[in-house]
mmCIF file of C-alpha atoms in Angstrom:
data_model
loop_
_atom_site.group_PDB
_atom_site.id
_atom_site.type_symbol
_atom_site.label_atom_id
_atom_site.label_comp_id
_atom_site.label_asym_id
_atom_site.label_seq_id
_atom_site.Cartn_x
_atom_site.Cartn_y
_atom_site.Cartn_z
ATOM 1 C CA MET A 1 22.093 24.338 32.541
ATOM 2 C CA THR A 2 18.538 23.504 33.634
ATOM 3 C CA HIS A 3 16.362 22.267 30.794
ATOM 4 C CA PRO A 4 13.353 24.567 30.212
ATOM 5 C CA TRP A 5 10.988 21.679 31.005
ATOM 6 C CA PHE A 6 12.116 21.957 34.636
ATOM 7 C CA ALA A 7 12.609 25.722 34.902
ATOM 8 C CA GLY A 8 10.494 27.935 37.128
ATOM 9 C CA ALA A 9 8.269 25.185 38.538
ATOM 10 C CA SER A 10 7.885 24.154 42.150
ATOM 11 C CA VAL A 11 9.275 20.871 43.478
ATOM 12 C CA PRO A 12 8.039 18.241 43.970
ATOM 13 C CA ARG A 13 6.488 18.399 40.538
ATOM 14 C CA VAL A 14 2.966 17.038 40.069
ATOM 15 C CA LEU A 15 2.655 15.046 36.841
ATOM 16 C CA ALA A 16 -0.961 14.387 35.933
ATOM 17 C CA HIS A 17 -0.969 10.711 34.958
ATOM 18 C CA ARG A 18 -2.768 10.410 31.596
ATOM 19 C CA GLY A 19 -4.467 13.695 32.419
ATOM 20 C CA LEU A 20 -7.097 13.840 35.135
ATOM 21 C CA VAL A 21 -10.250 11.746 35.316
ATOM 22 C CA THR A 22 -12.299 12.569 38.406
ATOM 23 C CA THR A 23 -14.831 10.132 39.825
ATOM 24 C CA ASP A 24 -17.641 12.244 38.404
ATOM 25 C CA ALA A 25 -16.032 12.370 34.961
ATOM 26 C CA ALA A 26 -15.479 8.609 34.981
ATOM 27 C CA SER A 27 -19.149 8.081 35.816
ATOM 28 C CA HIS A 28 -19.967 9.969 32.612
ATOM 29 C CA GLY A 29 -17.714 7.746 30.523
ATOM 30 C CA VAL A 30 -14.577 9.916 30.349
ATOM 31 C CA VAL A 31 -11.409 7.834 30.068
ATOM 32 C CA ASP A 32 -7.719 8.504 30.640
ATOM 33 C CA ASN A 33 -5.594 10.122 27.914
ATOM 34 C CA SER A 34 -8.707 11.673 26.373
ATOM 35 C CA PHE A 35 -9.030 15.317 25.363
ATOM 36 C CA ALA A 36 -11.296 15.853 28.385
ATOM 37 C CA ALA A 37 -8.741 14.279 30.734
ATOM 38 C CA VAL A 38 -5.942 16.551 29.528
ATOM 39 C CA ALA A 39 -8.246 19.582 29.728
ATOM 40 C CA ALA A 40 -9.271 18.639 33.281
ATOM 41 C CA ALA A 41 -5.643 18.382 34.395
ATOM 42 C CA HIS A 42 -4.940 21.784 32.893
ATOM 43 C CA ALA A 43 -8.029 23.279 34.548
ATOM 44 C CA ALA A 44 -6.949 21.848 37.918
ATOM 45 C CA GLY A 45 -3.674 23.755 37.642
ATOM 46 C CA ALA A 46 -1.348 20.971 36.555
ATOM 47 C CA LEU A 47 1.690 22.294 34.712
ATOM 48 C CA TYR A 48 2.818 18.774 33.785
ATOM 49 C CA VAL A 49 0.753 16.157 31.984
ATOM 50 C CA GLU A 50 2.104 12.628 31.603
ATOM 51 C CA SER A 51 0.785 10.780 28.572
ATOM 52 C CA ASP A 52 1.537 7.979 26.121
ATOM 53 C CA CYS A 53 2.027 7.832 22.370
ATOM 54 C CA HIS A 54 0.818 5.264 19.859
ATOM 55 C CA LEU A 55 0.532 5.420 16.078
ATOM 56 C CA THR A 56 -2.705 4.811 14.176
ATOM 57 C CA LYS A 57 -3.009 2.789 10.979
ATOM 58 C CA ASP A 58 -2.804 5.975 8.914
ATOM 59 C CA GLY A 59 0.224 7.365 10.747
ATOM 60 C CA THR A 60 -1.234 9.770 13.316
ATOM 61 C CA VAL A 61 0.356 9.961 16.771
ATOM 62 C CA VAL A 62 -2.371 9.772 19.399
ATOM 63 C CA LEU A 63 -2.307 9.999 23.166
ATOM 64 C CA PHE A 64 -3.278 6.470 24.146
ATOM 65 C CA HIS A 65 -1.827 4.134 26.744
ATOM 66 C CA ASP A 66 -2.746 0.603 25.753
ATOM 67 C CA GLU A 67 -1.627 -1.236 22.635
ATOM 68 C CA ASP A 68 -5.221 -2.274 21.964
ATOM 69 C CA LEU A 69 -8.635 -0.678 22.478
ATOM 70 C CA SER A 70 -10.264 -3.309 24.673
ATOM 71 C CA ARG A 71 -9.962 -1.597 28.067
ATOM 72 C CA THR A 72 -10.780 1.880 26.853
ATOM 73 C CA VAL A 73 -13.522 1.390 24.262
ATOM 74 C CA GLY A 74 -14.337 -2.316 24.338
ATOM 75 C CA ASP A 75 -12.831 -3.013 20.918
ATOM 76 C CA PRO A 76 -10.224 -5.800 20.620
ATOM 77 C CA ARG A 77 -8.299 -4.177 17.768
ATOM 78 C CA LYS A 78 -4.891 -2.578 18.204
ATOM 79 C CA VAL A 79 -4.423 1.174 17.882
ATOM 80 C CA SER A 80 -2.195 0.442 14.901
ATOM 81 C CA ASP A 81 -5.091 -1.339 13.186
ATOM 82 C CA VAL A 82 -7.528 1.599 13.159
ATOM 83 C CA THR A 83 -7.475 4.961 11.404
ATOM 84 C CA VAL A 84 -7.554 8.215 13.309
ATOM 85 C CA ARG A 85 -11.116 8.835 12.066
ATOM 86 C CA GLU A 86 -12.229 5.452 13.400
ATOM 87 C CA LEU A 87 -10.563 6.164 16.738
ATOM 88 C CA GLU A 88 -12.200 9.594 16.910
ATOM 89 C CA ASP A 89 -15.589 7.940 16.489
ATOM 90 C CA LEU A 90 -14.827 5.328 19.140
ATOM 91 C CA MET A 91 -13.644 7.978 21.619
ATOM 92 C CA SER A 92 -16.442 10.451 20.914
ATOM 93 C CA GLY A 93 -18.427 9.481 24.016
ATOM 94 C CA ARG A 94 -15.425 8.883 26.221
ATOM 95 C CA GLY A 95 -13.896 12.331 26.484
ATOM 96 C CA GLY A 96 -12.733 12.640 22.895
ATOM 97 C CA LEU A 97 -9.580 11.529 21.130
ATOM 98 C CA ILE A 98 -6.578 13.831 21.334
ATOM 99 C CA THR A 99 -3.665 13.590 18.940
ATOM 100 C CA LEU A 100 -0.172 14.668 19.949
ATOM 101 C CA GLU A 101 -0.334 17.551 17.502
ATOM 102 C CA GLN A 102 -3.634 18.730 19.008
ATOM 103 C CA ALA A 103 -2.273 18.438 22.543
ATOM 104 C CA LEU A 104 0.757 20.600 21.798
ATOM 105 C CA GLU A 105 -1.308 23.210 19.945
ATOM 106 C CA THR A 106 -4.328 23.342 22.256
ATOM 107 C CA PHE A 107 -2.395 23.474 25.528
ATOM 108 C CA PRO A 108 0.630 25.700 24.793
ATOM 109 C CA ASP A 109 1.399 26.290 28.477
ATOM 110 C CA VAL A 110 1.362 22.595 29.445
ATOM 111 C CA ARG A 111 4.639 20.698 29.724
ATOM 112 C CA PHE A 112 4.203 17.187 28.405
ATOM 113 C CA ASN A 113 5.886 14.026 29.686
ATOM 114 C CA LEU A 114 5.516 11.644 26.733
ATOM 115 C CA ASP A 115 6.055 7.899 26.942
ATOM 116 C CA VAL A 116 6.716 6.421 23.489
ATOM 117 C CA LYS A 117 4.803 3.143 23.686
ATOM 118 C CA ALA A 118 5.303 1.847 20.130
ATOM 119 C CA ALA A 119 8.501 1.588 18.116
ATOM 120 C CA ALA A 120 6.708 2.879 15.017
ATOM 121 C CA ALA A 121 5.706 6.023 16.899
ATOM 122 C CA ALA A 122 9.239 7.048 17.926
ATOM 123 C CA GLU A 123 10.276 9.003 14.825
ATOM 124 C CA PRO A 124 6.876 10.677 14.289
ATOM 125 C CA VAL A 125 6.818 11.729 17.957
ATOM 126 C CA GLY A 126 10.286 13.256 17.635
ATOM 127 C CA HIS A 127 9.298 15.189 14.516
ATOM 128 C CA LEU A 128 6.093 16.512 16.095
ATOM 129 C CA VAL A 129 7.665 17.687 19.348
ATOM 130 C CA ALA A 130 10.646 19.415 17.714
ATOM 131 C CA PRO A 131 9.040 22.889 17.628
ATOM 132 C CA ALA A 132 7.927 22.488 21.252
ATOM 133 C CA ALA A 133 10.975 20.637 22.569
ATOM 134 C CA ALA A 134 11.492 23.103 25.431
ATOM 135 C CA ARG A 135 8.280 21.870 27.073
ATOM 136 C CA VAL A 136 8.536 18.158 26.321
ATOM 137 C CA LEU A 137 10.188 15.308 28.176
ATOM 138 C CA LEU A 138 10.523 12.115 26.131
ATOM 139 C CA THR A 139 10.678 8.748 27.796
ATOM 140 C CA SER A 140 10.025 5.076 27.149
ATOM 141 C CA PHE A 141 10.585 1.766 28.872
ATOM 142 C CA SER A 142 12.792 1.144 25.826
ATOM 143 C CA ASP A 143 15.949 3.249 25.730
ATOM 144 C CA ALA A 144 16.157 2.525 21.985
ATOM 145 C CA ARG A 145 12.717 4.067 21.391
ATOM 146 C CA ARG A 146 13.399 7.198 23.410
ATOM 147 C CA LEU A 147 16.786 7.705 21.737
ATOM 148 C CA THR A 148 15.174 7.299 18.319
ATOM 149 C CA ALA A 149 12.620 9.959 19.243
ATOM 150 C CA LEU A 150 15.348 12.295 20.515
ATOM 151 C CA ARG A 151 17.329 11.880 17.282
ATOM 152 C CA ALA A 152 14.205 12.527 15.228
ATOM 153 C CA ALA A 153 13.562 15.751 17.149
ATOM 154 C CA ALA A 154 17.105 16.922 16.402
ATOM 155 C CA GLU A 155 16.759 15.999 12.721
ATOM 156 C CA ALA A 156 13.484 17.945 12.599
ATOM 157 C CA GLY A 157 15.280 21.109 13.729
ATOM 158 C CA ALA A 158 14.635 21.267 17.477
ATOM 159 C CA THR A 159 16.636 24.206 18.823
ATOM 160 C CA VAL A 160 16.925 22.473 22.203
ATOM 161 C CA ARG A 161 16.695 18.737 22.688
ATOM 162 C CA PRO A 162 13.655 17.526 24.601
ATOM 163 C CA ALA A 163 14.307 16.555 28.187
ATOM 164 C CA THR A 164 14.491 12.801 28.702
ATOM 165 C CA SER A 165 13.980 10.146 31.340
ATOM 166 C CA ALA A 166 15.862 6.855 31.488
ATOM 167 C CA GLY A 167 14.528 3.600 30.073
ATOM 168 C CA ARG A 168 14.681 0.224 31.808
ATOM 169 C CA GLU A 169 18.194 -0.630 30.665
ATOM 170 C CA THR A 170 19.603 2.648 31.937
ATOM 171 C CA ILE A 171 17.710 2.368 35.221
ATOM 172 C CA ALA A 172 19.151 -1.116 35.729
ATOM 173 C CA LYS A 173 22.654 0.287 35.234
ATOM 174 C CA VAL A 174 21.978 3.045 37.762
ATOM 175 C CA LEU A 175 20.681 0.547 40.312
ATOM 176 C CA LEU A 176 23.792 -1.569 39.818
ATOM 177 C CA ALA A 177 26.015 1.477 40.284
ATOM 178 C CA VAL A 178 24.161 2.405 43.474
ATOM 179 C CA SER A 179 24.446 -1.130 44.855
ATOM 180 C CA LEU A 180 28.194 -1.158 44.118
ATOM 181 C CA HIS A 181 28.712 2.374 45.461
ATOM 182 C CA SER A 182 30.392 3.156 42.139
ATOM 183 C CA ARG A 183 30.405 6.821 41.181
ATOM 184 C CA PRO A 184 32.063 6.212 37.783
ATOM 185 C CA LEU A 185 29.373 3.700 36.823
ATOM 186 C CA ALA A 186 26.632 6.021 38.027
ATOM 187 C CA GLU A 187 28.050 8.974 36.140
ATOM 188 C CA ARG A 188 28.223 6.978 32.895
ATOM 189 C CA ALA A 189 24.717 5.585 33.307
ATOM 190 C CA LEU A 190 23.191 8.999 34.021
ATOM 191 C CA ARG A 191 24.980 10.867 31.245
ATOM 192 C CA GLY A 192 22.429 12.512 28.968
ATOM 193 C CA VAL A 193 19.530 11.756 31.323
ATOM 194 C CA ASP A 194 17.462 14.448 33.020
ATOM 195 C CA ALA A 195 15.226 12.302 35.218
ATOM 196 C CA LEU A 196 14.694 8.822 36.598
ATOM 197 C CA GLN A 197 10.988 7.990 36.537
ATOM 198 C CA ILE A 198 10.508 4.880 38.631
ATOM 199 C CA PRO A 199 8.105 2.984 40.879
ATOM 200 C CA GLU A 200 8.944 2.642 44.551
ATOM 201 C CA ARG A 201 9.023 -1.115 44.104
ATOM 202 C CA GLN A 202 8.949 -3.509 41.168
ATOM 203 C CA GLY A 203 7.518 -6.716 42.577
ATOM 204 C CA ALA A 204 9.797 -7.783 45.390
ATOM 205 C CA VAL A 205 12.565 -5.386 44.329
ATOM 206 C CA ARG A 206 12.813 -2.009 46.034
ATOM 207 C CA VAL A 207 13.740 0.513 43.345
ATOM 208 C CA LEU A 208 13.581 3.815 45.223
ATOM 209 C CA SER A 209 16.055 4.416 48.034
ATOM 210 C CA PRO A 210 17.698 7.387 49.727
ATOM 211 C CA ARG A 211 20.995 6.349 48.143
ATOM 212 C CA LEU A 212 19.421 6.355 44.670
ATOM 213 C CA ILE A 213 18.048 9.843 45.238
ATOM 214 C CA GLU A 214 21.424 11.042 46.521
ATOM 215 C CA THR A 215 23.219 9.537 43.521
ATOM 216 C CA ALA A 216 20.816 11.041 40.990
ATOM 217 C CA HIS A 217 21.010 14.464 42.596
ATOM 218 C CA ARG A 218 24.810 14.351 42.597
ATOM 219 C CA TYR A 219 24.692 14.365 38.797
ATOM 220 C CA GLY A 220 21.822 16.821 38.415
ATOM 221 C CA VAL A 221 19.187 14.185 37.689
ATOM 222 C CA GLU A 222 15.697 14.348 39.193
ATOM 223 C CA VAL A 223 13.789 11.399 40.659
ATOM 224 C CA HIS A 224 10.080 11.072 39.846
ATOM 225 C CA VAL A 225 7.962 8.280 41.319
ATOM 226 C CA TRP A 226 4.923 6.610 39.777
ATOM 227 C CA THR A 227 2.044 6.120 40.422
ATOM 228 C CA VAL A 228 1.379 7.945 43.710
ATOM 229 C CA ASN A 229 -2.288 8.393 44.640
ATOM 230 C CA ASP A 230 -2.256 8.295 48.446
ATOM 231 C CA ALA A 231 -1.930 11.615 50.257
ATOM 232 C CA ALA A 232 0.308 10.193 53.000
ATOM 233 C CA ASP A 233 2.615 8.695 50.371
ATOM 234 C CA MET A 234 2.825 12.046 48.607
ATOM 235 C CA ARG A 235 3.975 13.751 51.800
ATOM 236 C CA ARG A 236 6.394 10.942 52.674
ATOM 237 C CA LEU A 237 8.036 10.933 49.241
ATOM 238 C CA ALA A 238 8.347 14.707 49.288
ATOM 239 C CA ASP A 239 10.022 14.504 52.691
ATOM 240 C CA ILE A 240 12.708 12.078 51.466
ATOM 241 C CA GLY A 241 13.615 14.281 48.515
ATOM 242 C CA CYS A 242 11.657 13.001 45.511
ATOM 243 C CA ASP A 243 11.437 15.674 42.840
ATOM 244 C CA GLY A 244 8.187 14.646 41.206
ATOM 245 C CA MET A 245 5.192 12.375 41.485
ATOM 246 C CA VAL A 246 3.128 10.894 38.705
ATOM 247 C CA THR A 247 -0.427 10.685 40.005
ATOM 248 C CA ASP A 248 -3.970 9.923 38.927
ATOM 249 C CA CYS A 249 -5.077 12.508 41.501
ATOM 250 C CA ALA A 250 -3.357 15.663 40.298
ATOM 251 C CA ASP A 251 -6.024 17.860 41.890
ATOM 252 C CA VAL A 252 -5.364 16.270 45.295
ATOM 253 C CA ALA A 253 -1.589 16.350 44.849
ATOM 254 C CA LEU A 254 -1.620 20.034 43.963
ATOM 255 C CA ARG A 255 -3.526 20.804 47.158
ATOM 256 C CA ILE A 256 -1.114 18.765 49.266
ATOM 257 C CA LEU A 257 2.198 19.598 47.608
ATOM 258 C CA GLY A 258 1.376 23.110 46.475
ATOM 259 C CA PRO A 259 0.511 24.591 43.081
ATOM 260 C CA ALA A 260 2.962 24.761 40.226
ATOM 261 C CA SER A 261 4.798 28.092 40.093
ATOM 262 C CA LEU A 262 6.276 29.955 37.149
#
């Protein structure tokens, strides 16, 4: 059965990468993963918002990409070294801090794609998303972190498990299966996975291929590509069968690929 996170929406899916920060917003100090960025993606018509989860010193899950604050607010400390109140103050002129709890409550019609960035955040993320599991996809570069979050969601009473995208270890197994033309290996690697979220290339290695897309689709798994900001690339990837694109330019992508439909 199709997970609710995927149901009723047009393909290819547009995933607003860390929300939406337009050039004008950036000139006014708004940063990615801020409250304003998520609100802008929603206002532009994005059904899907891709974001990242870290844990503050006092145990609050916040939408924040980097481990430290240097790029975003010019502070060298780690997210885990500051309290949520301190982070709210630091983000006050940059679009505003948004916690995971606030995101789920404030935007009830948004489907979140959440990357668990810190091991300490995995269980709290799972607990928080449990009531909203039908509109959450959990992922992480670490398969261990995403599986911990999935287990935590189940333990917290989620009536449906969140959707999930493969971590690096699983993706490596899929790529091996594709290179060996091994259906049994591919089937095992993709078991329990709803999507592969991958770059086209990783350094000199080409990750995305028609054969990978064909293999994923054979087992009911979608292929989403990150990070796609060029209009010609969006059209090209749609033409070869990609099911979703993570983009910093969700407003542009929605015009090119078509609005989300429900």
